[in-house]
């Protein structure tokens, strides 16, 4: 039965996806519907309700909706996260940022702040792997914070979530942190038309795009905050726009930070690690 369904599924989606992509999407949907490992689906049958859901999911994919929004969940750093259109879909590049922080902060009793947390994937993955850390996270979106709290409960970790504007943080209202991390909006508005339709049309622009005139505004404001609220010897971690990596590093060095650019698995400039001199 599933072989026939898969053949029809691939035929319907071939105007958008390659055969390999359709195969992956099919397995993800079936695994979601039967709540079983993706490798254990070959001999499964779908109920009538599951077939109805399958058809609805297929229709959503044909409308270019990302599979993570269709299913309402995404995998990140070996954990499951609820996602919806109020938050960005967690990406593999951000897993590399989390991996770096875990590697460098392991077994330390550190305080951390994630700025622009979205689904909460960064602080939750950090807390899951750094149980000694005390982690706080902020976002300007109340709906994102609701989802982030749900994800913390889902993954059985404690993270303190608060509503705050990354561009208007008042240093006096916050303590100092050993680690400040952010994956801020960094895509210029002019780049929007070059992006995939399923990203451009469905993911939250608030979390993606910045004005062409101020492409580094979040890096500027957050690093200013770090000047007063990063502890001596602390570390600031950013995910980067690869096209603006050098400019971002120059911005931070002009403020007195050291700045190290780290490439991702695809050899793109992706992470900036900064510390204050002296």
GROMACS .gro file of C-alpha atoms in nm:
model
  278
    1UNK     CA    1   0.000   0.000   0.000
    2UNK     CA    2   0.273   0.247   0.094
    3UNK     CA    3   0.460   0.183  -0.231
    4UNK     CA    4   0.157   0.290  -0.431
    5UNK     CA    5   0.102   0.596  -0.211
    6UNK     CA    6   0.468   0.691  -0.243
    7UNK     CA    7   0.456   0.664  -0.623
    8UNK     CA    8   0.151   0.892  -0.641
    9UNK     CA    9   0.309   1.131  -0.390
   10UNK     CA   10   0.627   1.167  -0.598
   11UNK     CA   11   0.425   1.216  -0.914
   12UNK     CA   12   0.226   1.500  -0.755
   13UNK     CA   13   0.538   1.670  -0.621
   14UNK     CA   14   0.765   1.632  -0.923
   15UNK     CA   15   0.688   1.988  -1.038
   16UNK     CA   16   0.858   2.119  -0.723
   17UNK     CA   17   1.089   1.853  -0.581
   18UNK     CA   18   1.342   1.606  -0.715
   19UNK     CA   19   1.278   1.234  -0.671
   20UNK     CA   20   1.531   1.217  -0.388
   21UNK     CA   21   1.374   1.514  -0.211
   22UNK     CA   22   1.028   1.362  -0.247
   23UNK     CA   23   1.155   1.034  -0.101
   24UNK     CA   24   1.284   1.213   0.208
   25UNK     CA   25   0.961   1.411   0.247
   26UNK     CA   26   0.751   1.097   0.210
   27UNK     CA   27   0.945   0.917   0.481
   28UNK     CA   28   0.919   1.218   0.711
   29UNK     CA   29   0.542   1.234   0.670
   30UNK     CA   30   0.484   0.862   0.715
   31UNK     CA   31   0.715   0.852   1.017
   32UNK     CA   32   0.522   1.145   1.166
   33UNK     CA   33   0.183   0.985   1.102
   34UNK     CA   34   0.267   0.644   1.245
   35UNK     CA   35   0.499   0.783   1.515
   36UNK     CA   36   0.772   0.536   1.440
   37UNK     CA   37   1.135   0.552   1.336
   38UNK     CA   38   1.185   0.657   0.976
   39UNK     CA   39   1.360   0.325   0.905
   40UNK     CA   40   1.064   0.115   1.024
   41UNK     CA   41   0.790   0.225   0.787
   42UNK     CA   42   0.812  -0.015   0.492
   43UNK     CA   43   0.549  -0.262   0.613
   44UNK     CA   44   0.313  -0.013   0.774
   45UNK     CA   45  -0.045   0.061   0.669
   46UNK     CA   46  -0.225   0.395   0.704
   47UNK     CA   47  -0.566   0.434   0.861
   48UNK     CA   48  -0.840   0.637   0.694
   49UNK     CA   49  -0.766   0.938   0.915
   50UNK     CA   50  -0.396   0.908   0.845
   51UNK     CA   51  -0.466   0.902   0.472
   52UNK     CA   52  -0.671   1.221   0.507
   53UNK     CA   53  -0.385   1.388   0.694
   54UNK     CA   54  -0.137   1.261   0.437
   55UNK     CA   55  -0.337   1.423   0.158
   56UNK     CA   56  -0.358   1.752   0.350
   57UNK     CA   57   0.017   1.750   0.408
   58UNK     CA   58   0.079   1.686   0.039
   59UNK     CA   59  -0.142   1.980  -0.055
   60UNK     CA   60   0.052   2.205   0.183
   61UNK     CA   61   0.381   2.094   0.030
   62UNK     CA   62   0.244   2.176  -0.315
   63UNK     CA   63   0.182   2.528  -0.181
   64UNK     CA   64   0.557   2.547  -0.105
   65UNK     CA   65   0.511   2.523   0.270
   66UNK     CA   66   0.824   2.389   0.444
   67UNK     CA   67   0.785   2.034   0.570
   68UNK     CA   68   0.868   2.148   0.925
   69UNK     CA   69   0.570   2.384   0.929
   70UNK     CA   70   0.350   2.120   0.768
   71UNK     CA   71   0.431   1.873   1.045
   72UNK     CA   72   0.462   2.138   1.317
   73UNK     CA   73   0.798   2.008   1.433
   74UNK     CA   74   1.167   2.014   1.349
   75UNK     CA   75   1.478   1.827   1.458
   76UNK     CA   76   1.770   2.023   1.600
   77UNK     CA   77   2.081   1.892   1.772
   78UNK     CA   78   1.923   1.548   1.831
   79UNK     CA   79   1.616   1.708   1.990
   80UNK     CA   80   1.258   1.763   1.875
   81UNK     CA   81   1.113   2.115   1.861
   82UNK     CA   82   0.766   2.248   1.793
   83UNK     CA   83   0.769   2.507   1.515
   84UNK     CA   84   0.515   2.730   1.345
   85UNK     CA   85   0.521   3.037   1.124
   86UNK     CA   86   0.600   3.260   1.423
   87UNK     CA   87   0.954   3.120   1.441
   88UNK     CA   88   1.235   3.032   1.205
   89UNK     CA   89   1.296   2.670   1.122
   90UNK     CA   90   1.617   2.562   1.302
   91UNK     CA   91   1.901   2.508   1.058
   92UNK     CA   92   2.212   2.286   1.046
   93UNK     CA   93   2.444   2.589   1.045
   94UNK     CA   94   2.305   2.688   1.383
   95UNK     CA   95   2.378   2.339   1.513
   96UNK     CA   96   2.744   2.414   1.441
   97UNK     CA   97   2.719   2.728   1.655
   98UNK     CA   98   2.569   2.524   1.940
   99UNK     CA   99   2.836   2.256   1.901
  100UNK     CA  100   3.113   2.515   1.932
  101UNK     CA  101   2.966   2.663   2.250
  102UNK     CA  102   2.914   2.320   2.407
  103UNK     CA  103   3.272   2.223   2.325
  104UNK     CA  104   3.416   2.542   2.473
  105UNK     CA  105   3.190   2.574   2.778
  106UNK     CA  106   3.162   2.210   2.883
  107UNK     CA  107   3.161   2.136   3.258
  108UNK     CA  108   3.157   2.505   3.350
  109UNK     CA  109   2.910   2.680   3.580
  110UNK     CA  110   2.843   2.963   3.339
  111UNK     CA  111   2.560   3.210   3.284
  112UNK     CA  112   2.435   3.251   2.928
  113UNK     CA  113   2.199   3.479   2.738
  114UNK     CA  114   2.052   3.396   2.396
  115UNK     CA  115   1.928   3.706   2.214
  116UNK     CA  116   1.650   3.653   1.958
  117UNK     CA  117   1.567   3.301   2.066
  118UNK     CA  118   1.276   3.217   1.834
  119UNK     CA  119   1.179   2.854   1.895
  120UNK     CA  120   1.431   2.836   2.179
  121UNK     CA  121   1.643   2.582   1.992
  122UNK     CA  122   1.978   2.738   2.087
  123UNK     CA  123   1.931   2.776   2.465
  124UNK     CA  124   1.742   2.448   2.499
  125UNK     CA  125   2.008   2.250   2.313
  126UNK     CA  126   2.275   2.424   2.520
  127UNK     CA  127   2.101   2.351   2.849
  128UNK     CA  128   2.044   1.987   2.751
  129UNK     CA  129   2.417   1.947   2.697
  130UNK     CA  130   2.547   2.193   2.958
  131UNK     CA  131   2.342   2.111   3.270
  132UNK     CA  132   2.562   2.329   3.494
  133UNK     CA  133   2.484   2.641   3.290
  134UNK     CA  134   2.219   2.895   3.389
  135UNK     CA  135   2.058   3.005   3.065
  136UNK     CA  136   1.825   3.295   2.985
  137UNK     CA  137   1.680   3.386   2.646
  138UNK     CA  138   1.490   3.679   2.501
  139UNK     CA  139   1.275   3.757   2.201
  140UNK     CA  140   1.056   4.048   2.096
  141UNK     CA  141   0.779   3.814   1.978
  142UNK     CA  142   0.536   3.696   2.246
  143UNK     CA  143   0.413   3.412   2.025
  144UNK     CA  144   0.772   3.294   1.978
  145UNK     CA  145   0.824   3.298   2.355
  146UNK     CA  146   0.511   3.087   2.409
  147UNK     CA  147   0.648   2.827   2.169
  148UNK     CA  148   0.997   2.844   2.322
  149UNK     CA  149   0.852   2.774   2.666
  150UNK     CA  150   0.661   2.477   2.525
  151UNK     CA  151   0.983   2.346   2.373
  152UNK     CA  152   1.168   2.375   2.703
  153UNK     CA  153   0.895   2.168   2.869
  154UNK     CA  154   0.900   1.920   2.579
  155UNK     CA  155   1.274   1.871   2.618
  156UNK     CA  156   1.267   1.874   3.001
  157UNK     CA  157   1.505   2.165   3.059
  158UNK     CA  158   1.482   2.493   3.248
  159UNK     CA  159   1.549   2.810   3.052
  160UNK     CA  160   1.433   3.156   3.163
  161UNK     CA  161   1.252   3.324   2.872
  162UNK     CA  162   1.174   3.698   2.871
  163UNK     CA  163   1.031   3.950   2.628
  164UNK     CA  164   1.284   4.213   2.523
  165UNK     CA  165   1.390   4.404   2.213
  166UNK     CA  166   1.742   4.318   2.100
  167UNK     CA  167   1.780   4.668   1.956
  168UNK     CA  168   1.685   4.843   2.281
  169UNK     CA  169   1.838   4.641   2.562
  170UNK     CA  170   1.903   4.846   2.875
  171UNK     CA  171   2.226   4.721   3.036
  172UNK     CA  172   2.119   4.832   3.384
  173UNK     CA  173   1.821   4.594   3.371
  174UNK     CA  174   2.039   4.288   3.313
  175UNK     CA  175   2.312   4.112   3.503
  176UNK     CA  176   2.645   4.017   3.349
  177UNK     CA  177   2.685   3.692   3.156
  178UNK     CA  178   2.974   3.458   3.085
  179UNK     CA  179   2.833   3.388   2.739
  180UNK     CA  180   2.610   3.592   2.509
  181UNK     CA  181   2.493   3.421   2.190
  182UNK     CA  182   2.276   3.539   1.904
  183UNK     CA  183   2.162   3.427   1.561
  184UNK     CA  184   2.010   3.764   1.467
  185UNK     CA  185   1.833   3.874   1.149
  186UNK     CA  186   2.108   3.931   0.893
  187UNK     CA  187   1.966   3.898   0.541
  188UNK     CA  188   1.932   4.227   0.351
  189UNK     CA  189   1.588   4.313   0.216
  190UNK     CA  190   1.740   4.333  -0.132
  191UNK     CA  191   1.832   3.963  -0.110
  192UNK     CA  192   1.472   3.857  -0.050
  193UNK     CA  193   1.392   3.782  -0.413
  194UNK     CA  194   1.692   3.549  -0.440
  195UNK     CA  195   1.566   3.324  -0.162
  196UNK     CA  196   1.366   3.005  -0.200
  197UNK     CA  197   0.992   3.065  -0.213
  198UNK     CA  198   0.923   2.834   0.080
  199UNK     CA  199   1.147   3.056   0.296
  200UNK     CA  200   1.044   3.392   0.155
  201UNK     CA  201   0.671   3.324   0.168
  202UNK     CA  202   0.639   3.130   0.491
  203UNK     CA  203   0.913   3.207   0.744
  204UNK     CA  204   0.885   3.520   0.965
  205UNK     CA  205   1.046   3.821   0.799
  206UNK     CA  206   1.101   3.980   1.141
  207UNK     CA  207   1.353   3.705   1.218
  208UNK     CA  208   1.518   3.704   0.875
  209UNK     CA  209   1.558   4.046   0.721
  210UNK     CA  210   1.729   4.375   0.797
  211UNK     CA  211   1.728   4.709   0.619
  212UNK     CA  212   1.982   4.737   0.338
  213UNK     CA  213   2.107   5.061   0.492
  214UNK     CA  214   2.184   4.896   0.829
  215UNK     CA  215   2.268   4.530   0.763
  216UNK     CA  216   2.476   4.500   1.081
  217UNK     CA  217   2.239   4.680   1.316
  218UNK     CA  218   2.178   4.376   1.538
  219UNK     CA  219   2.549   4.299   1.566
  220UNK     CA  220   2.614   4.664   1.652
  221UNK     CA  221   2.348   4.687   1.923
  222UNK     CA  222   2.415   4.345   2.077
  223UNK     CA  223   2.791   4.403   2.091
  224UNK     CA  224   2.727   4.740   2.259
  225UNK     CA  225   2.522   4.556   2.520
  226UNK     CA  226   2.803   4.303   2.559
  227UNK     CA  227   3.051   4.583   2.636
  228UNK     CA  228   2.880   4.627   2.973
  229UNK     CA  229   2.704   4.296   3.028
  230UNK     CA  230   2.964   4.040   2.924
  231UNK     CA  231   3.180   3.932   3.216
  232UNK     CA  232   3.556   3.974   3.204
  233UNK     CA  233   3.687   3.676   3.010
  234UNK     CA  234   3.340   3.605   2.871
  235UNK     CA  235   3.260   3.517   2.511
  236UNK     CA  236   3.019   3.658   2.255
  237UNK     CA  237   2.907   3.417   1.981
  238UNK     CA  238   2.725   3.525   1.663
  239UNK     CA  239   2.593   3.341   1.362
  240UNK     CA  240   2.700   3.540   1.057
  241UNK     CA  241   2.591   3.651   0.717
  242UNK     CA  242   2.879   3.498   0.521
  243UNK     CA  243   2.882   3.797   0.285
  244UNK     CA  244   2.939   4.038   0.573
  245UNK     CA  245   3.172   3.835   0.793
  246UNK     CA  246   3.473   4.066   0.761
  247UNK     CA  247   3.263   4.379   0.812
  248UNK     CA  248   3.108   4.224   1.124
  249UNK     CA  249   3.450   4.133   1.263
  250UNK     CA  250   3.578   4.484   1.189
  251UNK     CA  251   3.277   4.633   1.369
  252UNK     CA  252   3.351   4.435   1.684
  253UNK     CA  253   3.725   4.495   1.676
  254UNK     CA  254   3.661   4.870   1.655
  255UNK     CA  255   3.477   4.837   1.988
  256UNK     CA  256   3.771   4.659   2.152
  257UNK     CA  257   3.677   4.295   2.098
  258UNK     CA  258   3.897   4.024   1.958
  259UNK     CA  259   3.711   3.863   1.668
  260UNK     CA  260   3.760   3.517   1.522
  261UNK     CA  261   3.564   3.404   1.215
  262UNK     CA  262   3.489   3.030   1.200
  263UNK     CA  263   3.379   2.849   0.885
  264UNK     CA  264   3.089   2.606   0.873
  265UNK     CA  265   3.093   2.256   0.724
  266UNK     CA  266   3.041   2.408   0.377
  267UNK     CA  267   3.343   2.636   0.424
  268UNK     CA  268   3.132   2.950   0.452
  269UNK     CA  269   3.216   3.216   0.711
  270UNK     CA  270   2.939   3.135   0.959
  271UNK     CA  271   3.035   3.198   1.323
  272UNK     CA  272   3.201   3.492   1.493
  273UNK     CA  273   3.359   3.441   1.834
  274UNK     CA  274   3.447   3.760   2.020
  275UNK     CA  275   3.604   3.847   2.354
  276UNK     CA  276   3.696   4.176   2.517
  277UNK     CA  277   4.062   4.268   2.536
  278UNK     CA  278   4.211   4.336   2.876
   0.00000   0.00000   0.00000
